[in-house]
Amino acid sequence: MNKHIDHETFTDIVHKYYEEVVNYLYRFCGDRYLAEDAAQIAFIKCWQNLDTYDKTKTFKPWLFRIAHYTAIDLLRKEYRQGDTISDSVEGKSPTPEQIIEENEQTVYIRNAILQLPEHLRSTIILREYHQMNYRDIAETLNLPIGTVMSRISNARKLLAKSLEPLIEEK
Amino acid sequence: MNHNEITKYLDAYIDNQLNTALSKEVKDHISVCQTCQHIIQQRQYIVALLKKHKPYTPASEDKIEKIISHIKILEEVNDKKSKHNTGLWLIVGIILIITQIFYFLTSLLSIIEILQPSLLITIPFSLLPWYINLAFTPLSDFLVSTLHVFQPQTLQHIKLLLGFWHPRLIFVNLTIGCIAISLLSLKIKIFNIPEISIS
């Protein structure tokens, strides 16, 4: 037994959220292996810091916040090892497995998202792919709701520009 | 609100994140503004496009198992640590409480000795706690001895009580009592694990 939660309950949490967390991190940093490493570290951090979790708030934004900052830390470590942060994110080319799984348009969209500045990228991913409402996004990224609103708007504007060829195809 | 102000809320409007009044205001504006209608259409298309083409990576069961086993190890280490710590806290807490009870009883004996010395004859080993009490509380010892030897009977009783309840003694007693209670309540808190809801 530990803190607020026992091992079995936490195992359920890992099963319930692992895939969603890994996919958030994958969409955010574009690297499956980094996403898996960050998710693993995030769940362990989450377990170790359960006593700081405010039970009056929803669990998911808290977990996602830990995962988000863990991924940023890992990306910074990569950056210190030589790459720039944007290189380490934008320079990820899809693996052969990914190419099989994702069609051309998906890869195009994935790259468009990865080219967004980090602060816009995290906000738009949480909104579009994880269906978080503005309040939860604000809680996850520790921002005022107004900032979330303007970030989503700016991200969509930039995506509209970079996805113009797809929009024209329509 | 004018057109520029309304455009700030268009995305939140698409996402249904506005309150009813604001949402109605934006809706009314869109119905008469072609520029906003165009922006809305474009944004809705972007949203649909992103929804349709979700980058996805499957969850590896191995990774999940790795996390769970890692946490299990951490839990076992924590359990060992907390058992060791709670055991220590419990012993310290009990020792402090016994000291308090002992102090209280020996203080009583001290008062009896001065007020009714004949009563002490009926209490076996009465001198032993008395001397131990002296060792524990040198200030009360000093006050009691002084009062016992030099003061008239009534004044002696009053000063005797004042001596026992000297602020320094009260402070020491309260501190020890608080530490003991905190340690024991901490021990109780460790076993009282509240439920958590997963939403």
mmCIF file of C-alpha atoms in Angstrom:
data_model
loop_
_atom_site.group_PDB
_atom_site.id
_atom_site.type_symbol
_atom_site.label_atom_id
_atom_site.label_comp_id
_atom_site.label_asym_id
_atom_site.label_seq_id
_atom_site.Cartn_x
_atom_site.Cartn_y
_atom_site.Cartn_z
ATOM 1 C CA MET A 1 0.000 0.000 0.000
ATOM 2 C CA ASN A 2 1.201 3.486 -0.750
ATOM 3 C CA LYS A 3 -0.164 6.991 -0.290
ATOM 4 C CA HIS A 4 -3.722 7.522 -1.606
ATOM 5 C CA ILE A 5 -3.883 4.514 -3.839
ATOM 6 C CA ASP A 6 -2.960 0.832 -3.834
ATOM 7 C CA HIS A 7 -1.003 -1.083 -6.408
ATOM 8 C CA GLU A 8 -4.039 -2.736 -8.019
ATOM 9 C CA THR A 9 -5.849 0.552 -8.546
ATOM 10 C CA PHE A 10 -2.730 2.089 -10.017
ATOM 11 C CA THR A 11 -2.338 -0.890 -12.341
ATOM 12 C CA ASP A 12 -5.867 -0.151 -13.579
ATOM 13 C CA ILE A 13 -4.863 3.469 -14.125
ATOM 14 C CA VAL A 14 -1.824 2.419 -16.166
ATOM 15 C CA HIS A 15 -3.962 0.085 -18.306
ATOM 16 C CA LYS A 16 -6.617 2.752 -18.763
ATOM 17 C CA TYR A 17 -4.375 5.689 -19.671
ATOM 18 C CA TYR A 18 -1.132 4.248 -21.070
ATOM 19 C CA GLU A 19 -2.204 4.170 -24.699
ATOM 20 C CA GLU A 20 -3.656 7.669 -24.557
ATOM 21 C CA VAL A 21 -0.566 9.087 -22.850
ATOM 22 C CA VAL A 22 1.824 7.407 -25.307
ATOM 23 C CA ASN A 23 -0.196 8.687 -28.245
ATOM 24 C CA TYR A 24 -0.290 12.212 -26.847
ATOM 25 C CA LEU A 25 3.491 12.139 -26.455
ATOM 26 C CA TYR A 26 3.953 10.546 -29.874
ATOM 27 C CA ARG A 27 1.820 13.242 -31.496
ATOM 28 C CA PHE A 28 3.683 15.888 -29.508
ATOM 29 C CA CYS A 29 7.273 14.795 -30.146
ATOM 30 C CA GLY A 30 6.892 12.624 -33.267
ATOM 31 C CA ASP A 31 9.084 9.842 -31.911
ATOM 32 C CA ARG A 32 7.485 6.593 -30.828
ATOM 33 C CA TYR A 33 10.473 5.452 -28.738
ATOM 34 C CA LEU A 34 10.857 8.766 -26.960
ATOM 35 C CA ALA A 35 7.100 8.773 -26.340
ATOM 36 C CA GLU A 36 7.264 5.303 -24.777
ATOM 37 C CA ASP A 37 10.226 6.243 -22.583
ATOM 38 C CA ALA A 38 8.568 9.476 -21.488
ATOM 39 C CA ALA A 39 5.304 7.654 -20.736
ATOM 40 C CA GLN A 40 7.118 5.096 -18.604
ATOM 41 C CA ILE A 41 8.923 7.788 -16.622
ATOM 42 C CA ALA A 42 5.688 9.789 -16.342
ATOM 43 C CA PHE A 43 3.714 6.899 -14.812
ATOM 44 C CA ILE A 44 6.480 6.217 -12.308
ATOM 45 C CA LYS A 45 6.648 9.921 -11.411
ATOM 46 C CA CYS A 46 2.891 9.898 -11.104
ATOM 47 C CA TRP A 47 3.061 6.983 -8.628
ATOM 48 C CA GLN A 48 5.806 8.679 -6.645
ATOM 49 C CA ASN A 49 3.902 11.983 -6.458
ATOM 50 C CA LEU A 50 0.408 10.668 -5.779
ATOM 51 C CA ASP A 51 0.296 12.534 -2.493
ATOM 52 C CA THR A 52 0.498 15.852 -4.397
ATOM 53 C CA TYR A 53 -2.555 14.999 -6.521
ATOM 54 C CA ASP A 54 -5.563 17.128 -5.603
ATOM 55 C CA LYS A 55 -8.466 14.665 -5.426
ATOM 56 C CA THR A 56 -11.014 17.424 -6.012
ATOM 57 C CA LYS A 57 -9.704 17.782 -9.581
ATOM 58 C CA THR A 58 -9.850 15.374 -12.509
ATOM 59 C CA PHE A 59 -7.054 12.855 -12.748
ATOM 60 C CA LYS A 60 -6.393 12.968 -16.502
ATOM 61 C CA PRO A 61 -5.077 16.573 -16.752
ATOM 62 C CA TRP A 62 -2.769 15.919 -13.800
ATOM 63 C CA LEU A 63 -1.373 12.777 -15.427
ATOM 64 C CA PHE A 64 -1.028 14.501 -18.800
ATOM 65 C CA ARG A 65 0.775 17.426 -17.205
ATOM 66 C CA ILE A 66 3.387 15.080 -15.727
ATOM 67 C CA ALA A 67 3.722 13.301 -19.087
ATOM 68 C CA HIS A 68 3.999 16.589 -20.985
ATOM 69 C CA TYR A 69 6.799 17.985 -18.834
ATOM 70 C CA THR A 70 8.590 14.642 -18.785
ATOM 71 C CA ALA A 71 8.634 14.627 -22.596
ATOM 72 C CA ILE A 72 9.936 18.208 -22.646
ATOM 73 C CA ASP A 73 12.728 17.202 -20.247
ATOM 74 C CA LEU A 74 13.673 14.265 -22.489
ATOM 75 C CA LEU A 75 13.616 16.469 -25.591
ATOM 76 C CA ARG A 76 15.882 18.972 -23.808
ATOM 77 C CA LYS A 77 18.288 16.174 -22.953
ATOM 78 C CA GLU A 78 18.399 15.234 -26.644
ATOM 79 C CA TYR A 79 18.944 18.895 -27.441
ATOM 80 C CA ARG A 80 21.900 19.060 -25.054
ATOM 81 C CA GLN A 81 23.338 16.051 -26.827
ATOM 82 C CA GLY A 82 23.557 18.012 -30.058
ATOM 83 C CA ASP A 83 20.209 18.543 -31.733
ATOM 84 C CA THR A 84 18.057 21.604 -31.321
ATOM 85 C CA ILE A 85 14.629 20.979 -29.816
ATOM 86 C CA SER A 86 12.912 21.726 -33.105
ATOM 87 C CA ASP A 87 15.360 19.414 -34.906
ATOM 88 C CA SER A 88 14.673 16.639 -32.479
ATOM 89 C CA VAL A 89 10.954 17.053 -33.096
ATOM 90 C CA GLU A 90 10.680 18.073 -36.733
ATOM 91 C CA GLY A 91 13.521 15.917 -37.946
ATOM 92 C CA LYS A 92 11.771 12.682 -36.999
ATOM 93 C CA SER A 93 11.047 10.836 -40.176
ATOM 94 C CA PRO A 94 8.448 8.105 -39.926
ATOM 95 C CA THR A 95 9.734 4.538 -39.550
ATOM 96 C CA PRO A 96 8.736 1.940 -42.210
ATOM 97 C CA GLU A 97 6.187 0.534 -39.751
ATOM 98 C CA GLN A 98 4.641 3.943 -39.344
ATOM 99 C CA ILE A 99 4.483 4.482 -43.091
ATOM 100 C CA ILE A 100 2.557 1.236 -43.461
ATOM 101 C CA GLU A 101 0.206 2.174 -40.625
ATOM 102 C CA GLU A 102 -0.331 5.772 -41.644
ATOM 103 C CA ASN A 103 -1.363 6.865 -45.096
ATOM 104 C CA GLU A 104 0.223 9.752 -46.958
ATOM 105 C CA GLN A 105 -2.228 12.369 -45.757
ATOM 106 C CA THR A 106 -1.810 11.315 -42.147
ATOM 107 C CA VAL A 107 1.968 11.690 -42.426
ATOM 108 C CA TYR A 108 1.478 15.093 -44.061
ATOM 109 C CA ILE A 109 -0.800 16.228 -41.228
ATOM 110 C CA ARG A 110 1.510 14.737 -38.598
ATOM 111 C CA ASN A 111 4.403 16.744 -40.014
ATOM 112 C CA ALA A 112 2.289 19.896 -40.172
ATOM 113 C CA ILE A 113 1.500 19.493 -36.479
ATOM 114 C CA LEU A 114 5.141 18.798 -35.620
ATOM 115 C CA GLN A 115 6.139 22.023 -37.360
ATOM 116 C CA LEU A 116 3.928 24.075 -35.049
ATOM 117 C CA PRO A 117 5.695 25.852 -32.189
ATOM 118 C CA GLU A 118 5.785 23.674 -29.064
ATOM 119 C CA HIS A 119 3.219 25.727 -27.088
ATOM 120 C CA LEU A 120 0.654 25.658 -29.920
ATOM 121 C CA ARG A 121 1.332 22.002 -30.728
ATOM 122 C CA SER A 122 0.568 20.718 -27.225
ATOM 123 C CA THR A 123 -2.645 22.757 -27.014
ATOM 124 C CA ILE A 124 -4.036 21.707 -30.394
ATOM 125 C CA ILE A 125 -3.163 18.022 -29.845
ATOM 126 C CA LEU A 126 -4.971 17.964 -26.513
ATOM 127 C CA ARG A 127 -8.007 19.564 -28.123
ATOM 128 C CA GLU A 128 -8.243 17.722 -31.450
ATOM 129 C CA TYR A 129 -6.924 14.274 -30.573
ATOM 130 C CA HIS A 130 -7.762 13.931 -26.899
ATOM 131 C CA GLN A 131 -11.055 15.853 -26.876
ATOM 132 C CA MET A 132 -10.093 17.805 -23.779
ATOM 133 C CA ASN A 133 -12.247 20.821 -23.001
ATOM 134 C CA TYR A 134 -10.561 24.207 -22.599
ATOM 135 C CA ARG A 135 -10.664 24.014 -18.812
ATOM 136 C CA ASP A 136 -8.810 20.668 -18.746
ATOM 137 C CA ILE A 137 -6.264 21.894 -21.293
ATOM 138 C CA ALA A 138 -5.690 24.956 -19.110
ATOM 139 C CA GLU A 139 -5.180 22.686 -16.103
ATOM 140 C CA THR A 140 -2.854 20.343 -17.985
ATOM 141 C CA LEU A 141 -0.635 23.089 -19.347
ATOM 142 C CA ASN A 142 -1.056 25.352 -16.334
ATOM 143 C CA LEU A 143 -2.489 28.239 -18.378
ATOM 144 C CA PRO A 144 -5.431 30.647 -18.154
ATOM 145 C CA ILE A 145 -8.440 29.609 -20.296
ATOM 146 C CA GLY A 146 -8.053 32.788 -22.403
ATOM 147 C CA THR A 147 -4.542 31.722 -23.393
ATOM 148 C CA VAL A 148 -5.809 28.265 -24.344
ATOM 149 C CA MET A 149 -8.457 29.908 -26.523
ATOM 150 C CA SER A 150 -5.946 32.095 -28.359
ATOM 151 C CA ARG A 151 -3.446 29.240 -28.741
ATOM 152 C CA ILE A 152 -6.059 27.001 -30.329
ATOM 153 C CA SER A 153 -7.066 29.780 -32.668
ATOM 154 C CA ASN A 154 -3.428 30.502 -33.654
ATOM 155 C CA ALA A 155 -2.648 26.809 -34.127
ATOM 156 C CA ARG A 156 -5.630 26.377 -36.459
ATOM 157 C CA LYS A 157 -4.614 29.459 -38.425
ATOM 158 C CA LEU A 158 -1.097 28.059 -38.934
ATOM 159 C CA LEU A 159 -2.471 24.612 -39.795
ATOM 160 C CA ALA A 160 -4.829 26.168 -42.328
ATOM 161 C CA LYS A 161 -1.770 27.636 -44.039
ATOM 162 C CA SER A 162 0.382 24.523 -43.961
ATOM 163 C CA LEU A 163 -2.491 22.226 -44.955
ATOM 164 C CA GLU A 164 -3.542 24.492 -47.809
ATOM 165 C CA PRO A 165 -2.720 21.841 -50.477
ATOM 166 C CA LEU A 166 -5.092 19.390 -48.775
ATOM 167 C CA ILE A 167 -7.766 22.058 -48.448
ATOM 168 C CA GLU A 168 -7.402 22.928 -52.134
ATOM 169 C CA GLU A 169 -7.707 19.225 -53.082
ATOM 170 C CA LYS A 170 -11.120 19.292 -51.421
ATOM 171 C CA MET B 1 -19.031 43.238 -29.873
ATOM 172 C CA ASN B 2 -17.515 44.228 -33.171
ATOM 173 C CA HIS B 3 -16.192 41.895 -35.897
ATOM 174 C CA ASN B 4 -12.569 41.838 -34.588
ATOM 175 C CA GLU B 5 -13.691 40.897 -31.097
ATOM 176 C CA ILE B 6 -16.001 38.186 -32.414
ATOM 177 C CA THR B 7 -13.185 36.553 -34.439
ATOM 178 C CA LYS B 8 -11.343 35.817 -31.170
ATOM 179 C CA TYR B 9 -14.220 33.568 -30.147
ATOM 180 C CA LEU B 10 -14.799 31.701 -33.412
ATOM 181 C CA ASP B 11 -12.709 28.655 -32.487
ATOM 182 C CA ALA B 12 -14.220 28.430 -29.041
ATOM 183 C CA TYR B 13 -17.634 28.678 -30.717
ATOM 184 C CA ILE B 14 -16.819 25.721 -33.006
ATOM 185 C CA ASP B 15 -15.661 23.752 -29.967
ATOM 186 C CA ASN B 16 -18.808 24.586 -27.964
ATOM 187 C CA GLN B 17 -16.747 26.142 -25.221
ATOM 188 C CA LEU B 18 -18.617 29.435 -24.904
ATOM 189 C CA ASN B 19 -21.377 30.248 -22.451
ATOM 190 C CA THR B 20 -24.912 30.494 -23.840
ATOM 191 C CA ALA B 21 -25.034 34.295 -24.087
ATOM 192 C CA LEU B 22 -21.668 34.624 -25.818
ATOM 193 C CA SER B 23 -22.393 31.691 -28.091
ATOM 194 C CA LYS B 24 -25.662 33.337 -29.188
ATOM 195 C CA GLU B 25 -23.879 36.628 -29.849
ATOM 196 C CA VAL B 26 -21.249 34.908 -32.013
ATOM 197 C CA LYS B 27 -23.934 32.906 -33.830
ATOM 198 C CA ASP B 28 -25.930 36.051 -34.605
ATOM 199 C CA HIS B 29 -22.814 37.753 -35.963
ATOM 200 C CA ILE B 30 -21.844 34.775 -38.131
ATOM 201 C CA SER B 31 -25.303 34.704 -39.717
ATOM 202 C CA VAL B 32 -24.700 38.180 -41.152
ATOM 203 C CA CYS B 33 -20.885 38.166 -41.678
ATOM 204 C CA GLN B 34 -19.499 36.384 -44.726
ATOM 205 C CA THR B 35 -15.862 36.684 -43.591
ATOM 206 C CA CYS B 36 -16.660 34.876 -40.345
ATOM 207 C CA GLN B 37 -18.694 32.260 -42.211
ATOM 208 C CA HIS B 38 -15.637 31.590 -44.375
ATOM 209 C CA ILE B 39 -13.323 31.336 -41.320
ATOM 210 C CA ILE B 40 -15.753 28.990 -39.605
ATOM 211 C CA GLN B 41 -15.946 26.734 -42.667
ATOM 212 C CA GLN B 42 -12.174 26.629 -42.990
ATOM 213 C CA ARG B 43 -11.647 25.867 -39.296
ATOM 214 C CA GLN B 44 -14.320 23.173 -39.300
ATOM 215 C CA TYR B 45 -12.604 21.552 -42.241
ATOM 216 C CA ILE B 46 -9.243 21.613 -40.398
ATOM 217 C CA VAL B 47 -10.875 20.033 -37.332
ATOM 218 C CA ALA B 48 -12.477 17.313 -39.472
ATOM 219 C CA LEU B 49 -9.203 16.678 -41.290
ATOM 220 C CA LEU B 50 -7.280 16.266 -38.060
ATOM 221 C CA LYS B 51 -9.946 13.944 -36.659
ATOM 222 C CA LYS B 52 -9.878 11.825 -39.793
ATOM 223 C CA HIS B 53 -6.091 11.452 -39.863
ATOM 224 C CA LYS B 54 -5.018 10.730 -36.333
ATOM 225 C CA PRO B 55 -1.367 9.764 -35.943
ATOM 226 C CA TYR B 56 -1.498 6.619 -33.836
ATOM 227 C CA THR B 57 0.970 4.308 -32.174
ATOM 228 C CA PRO B 58 -0.299 1.095 -30.564
ATOM 229 C CA ALA B 59 0.364 0.557 -26.869
ATOM 230 C CA SER B 60 2.943 -2.116 -26.194
ATOM 231 C CA GLU B 61 1.801 -4.578 -23.530
ATOM 232 C CA ASP B 62 5.448 -5.163 -22.592
ATOM 233 C CA LYS B 63 5.886 -1.512 -21.723
ATOM 234 C CA ILE B 64 2.779 -1.569 -19.550
ATOM 235 C CA GLU B 65 4.053 -4.654 -17.714
ATOM 236 C CA LYS B 66 7.436 -2.982 -17.273
ATOM 237 C CA ILE B 67 5.812 0.051 -15.627
ATOM 238 C CA ILE B 68 3.685 -2.132 -13.372
ATOM 239 C CA SER B 69 6.622 -4.262 -12.242
ATOM 240 C CA HIS B 70 8.721 -1.146 -11.648
ATOM 241 C CA ILE B 71 5.974 0.316 -9.476
ATOM 242 C CA LYS B 72 5.627 -2.962 -7.596
ATOM 243 C CA ILE B 73 9.322 -2.823 -6.698
ATOM 244 C CA LEU B 74 8.961 0.803 -5.574
ATOM 245 C CA GLU B 75 5.926 -0.144 -3.503
ATOM 246 C CA GLU B 76 7.770 -2.967 -1.752
ATOM 247 C CA VAL B 77 10.696 -0.676 -0.925
ATOM 248 C CA ASN B 78 8.272 1.975 0.397
ATOM 249 C CA ASP B 79 6.412 -0.613 2.481
ATOM 250 C CA LYS B 80 9.615 -1.755 4.135
ATOM 251 C CA LYS B 81 10.641 1.817 4.858
ATOM 252 C CA SER B 82 7.253 2.815 6.235
ATOM 253 C CA LYS B 83 7.008 -0.302 8.456
ATOM 254 C CA HIS B 84 10.427 0.472 9.901
ATOM 255 C CA ASN B 85 9.527 4.116 10.442
ATOM 256 C CA THR B 86 6.096 3.491 11.946
ATOM 257 C CA GLY B 87 7.615 0.974 14.363
ATOM 258 C CA LEU B 88 10.152 3.544 15.507
ATOM 259 C CA TRP B 89 7.539 6.303 15.804
ATOM 260 C CA LEU B 90 5.259 4.046 17.804
ATOM 261 C CA ILE B 91 8.023 3.203 20.281
ATOM 262 C CA VAL B 92 9.003 6.869 20.691
ATOM 263 C CA GLY B 93 5.343 7.874 21.104
ATOM 264 C CA ILE B 94 4.686 5.193 23.724
ATOM 265 C CA ILE B 95 7.863 6.085 25.662
ATOM 266 C CA LEU B 96 6.824 9.747 25.721
ATOM 267 C CA ILE B 97 3.325 8.913 26.927
ATOM 268 C CA ILE B 98 4.668 6.605 29.655
ATOM 269 C CA THR B 99 7.006 9.424 30.734
ATOM 270 C CA GLN B 100 4.029 11.762 30.940
ATOM 271 C CA ILE B 101 1.989 9.337 33.046
ATOM 272 C CA PHE B 102 4.984 8.676 35.270
ATOM 273 C CA TYR B 103 5.607 12.375 35.703
ATOM 274 C CA PHE B 104 1.965 12.960 36.615
ATOM 275 C CA LEU B 105 1.918 10.139 39.196
ATOM 276 C CA THR B 106 5.196 11.141 40.809
ATOM 277 C CA SER B 107 3.995 14.737 40.969
ATOM 278 C CA LEU B 108 0.889 13.552 42.793
ATOM 279 C CA LEU B 109 3.037 11.584 45.220
ATOM 280 C CA SER B 110 5.130 14.679 45.808
ATOM 281 C CA ILE B 111 2.057 16.717 46.696
ATOM 282 C CA ILE B 112 0.762 13.977 48.977
ATOM 283 C CA GLU B 113 4.123 13.769 50.675
ATOM 284 C CA ILE B 114 3.982 17.422 51.587
ATOM 285 C CA LEU B 115 0.277 17.730 52.389
ATOM 286 C CA GLN B 116 -0.296 14.367 54.102
ATOM 287 C CA PRO B 117 3.037 12.611 54.687
ATOM 288 C CA SER B 118 1.324 9.869 56.699
ATOM 289 C CA LEU B 119 -0.513 8.688 53.567
ATOM 290 C CA LEU B 120 2.751 7.800 51.942
ATOM 291 C CA ILE B 121 3.387 5.055 54.471
ATOM 292 C CA THR B 122 0.555 3.092 52.847
ATOM 293 C CA ILE B 123 2.143 3.428 49.367
ATOM 294 C CA PRO B 124 4.936 0.934 48.766
ATOM 295 C CA PHE B 125 8.194 2.185 47.217
ATOM 296 C CA SER B 126 6.861 5.714 47.430
ATOM 297 C CA LEU B 127 10.303 7.222 47.737
ATOM 298 C CA LEU B 128 11.546 5.711 44.506
ATOM 299 C CA PRO B 129 9.251 7.678 42.164
ATOM 300 C CA TRP B 130 9.789 10.747 44.301
ATOM 301 C CA TYR B 131 13.524 10.656 43.660
ATOM 302 C CA ILE B 132 13.082 9.815 40.030
ATOM 303 C CA ASN B 133 10.725 12.771 39.814
ATOM 304 C CA LEU B 134 13.437 14.977 41.246
ATOM 305 C CA ALA B 135 15.797 13.805 38.576
ATOM 306 C CA PHE B 136 13.228 14.529 35.848
ATOM 307 C CA THR B 137 12.139 17.942 37.122
ATOM 308 C CA PRO B 138 14.893 19.768 38.926
ATOM 309 C CA LEU B 139 12.925 23.045 38.930
ATOM 310 C CA SER B 140 9.906 21.594 40.732
ATOM 311 C CA ASP B 141 12.281 19.811 43.076
ATOM 312 C CA PHE B 142 13.918 23.058 43.946
ATOM 313 C CA LEU B 143 10.616 24.884 44.450
ATOM 314 C CA VAL B 144 9.043 22.116 46.492
ATOM 315 C CA SER B 145 12.061 21.747 48.750
ATOM 316 C CA THR B 146 12.328 25.460 49.280
ATOM 317 C CA LEU B 147 8.637 25.866 50.018
ATOM 318 C CA HIS B 148 8.538 22.773 52.218
ATOM 319 C CA VAL B 149 11.338 23.925 54.464
ATOM 320 C CA PHE B 150 10.873 27.661 54.719
ATOM 321 C CA GLN B 151 7.207 28.652 54.252
ATOM 322 C CA PRO B 152 4.202 28.623 56.606
ATOM 323 C CA GLN B 153 1.621 25.894 55.915
ATOM 324 C CA THR B 154 -1.065 27.711 53.818
ATOM 325 C CA LEU B 155 1.293 29.818 51.765
ATOM 326 C CA GLN B 156 3.385 26.722 51.268
ATOM 327 C CA HIS B 157 0.479 24.859 49.642
ATOM 328 C CA ILE B 158 -0.236 27.716 47.257
ATOM 329 C CA LYS B 159 3.367 28.168 46.274
ATOM 330 C CA LEU B 160 3.781 24.446 46.002
ATOM 331 C CA LEU B 161 1.025 24.307 43.405
ATOM 332 C CA LEU B 162 2.499 27.319 41.625
ATOM 333 C CA GLY B 163 5.825 25.558 41.678
ATOM 334 C CA PHE B 164 4.394 22.463 40.021
ATOM 335 C CA TRP B 165 2.610 24.516 37.407
ATOM 336 C CA HIS B 166 5.494 26.752 36.665
ATOM 337 C CA PRO B 167 5.280 27.989 33.005
ATOM 338 C CA ARG B 168 8.492 26.219 32.112
ATOM 339 C CA LEU B 169 7.130 22.898 33.340
ATOM 340 C CA ILE B 170 3.804 23.443 31.610
ATOM 341 C CA PHE B 171 5.656 24.248 28.394
ATOM 342 C CA VAL B 172 7.834 21.133 28.649
ATOM 343 C CA ASN B 173 4.781 18.986 29.446
ATOM 344 C CA LEU B 174 2.720 20.383 26.599
ATOM 345 C CA THR B 175 5.580 19.970 24.126
ATOM 346 C CA ILE B 176 6.169 16.357 25.083
ATOM 347 C CA GLY B 177 2.420 15.682 24.978
ATOM 348 C CA CYS B 178 2.066 17.281 21.536
ATOM 349 C CA ILE B 179 4.995 15.308 20.111
ATOM 350 C CA ALA B 180 3.554 12.071 21.496
ATOM 351 C CA ILE B 181 0.083 12.787 20.072
ATOM 352 C CA SER B 182 1.521 13.836 16.692
ATOM 353 C CA LEU B 183 3.590 10.688 16.422
ATOM 354 C CA LEU B 184 0.640 8.473 17.276
ATOM 355 C CA SER B 185 -1.743 10.318 14.929
ATOM 356 C CA LEU B 186 0.851 10.048 12.149
ATOM 357 C CA LYS B 187 0.944 6.337 12.733
ATOM 358 C CA ILE B 188 -2.860 6.180 12.539
ATOM 359 C CA LYS B 189 -2.885 8.312 9.358
ATOM 360 C CA ILE B 190 -0.494 5.925 7.609
ATOM 361 C CA PHE B 191 -2.964 3.070 7.985
ATOM 362 C CA ASN B 192 -5.967 5.189 7.058
ATOM 363 C CA ILE B 193 -5.673 5.122 3.250
ATOM 364 C CA PRO B 194 -8.430 7.147 1.558
ATOM 365 C CA GLU B 195 -10.100 5.945 -1.628
ATOM 366 C CA ILE B 196 -9.314 7.653 -4.921
ATOM 367 C CA SER B 197 -11.727 7.988 -7.813
ATOM 368 C CA ILE B 198 -10.468 7.578 -11.349
ATOM 369 C CA SER B 199 -12.260 9.772 -13.809
#
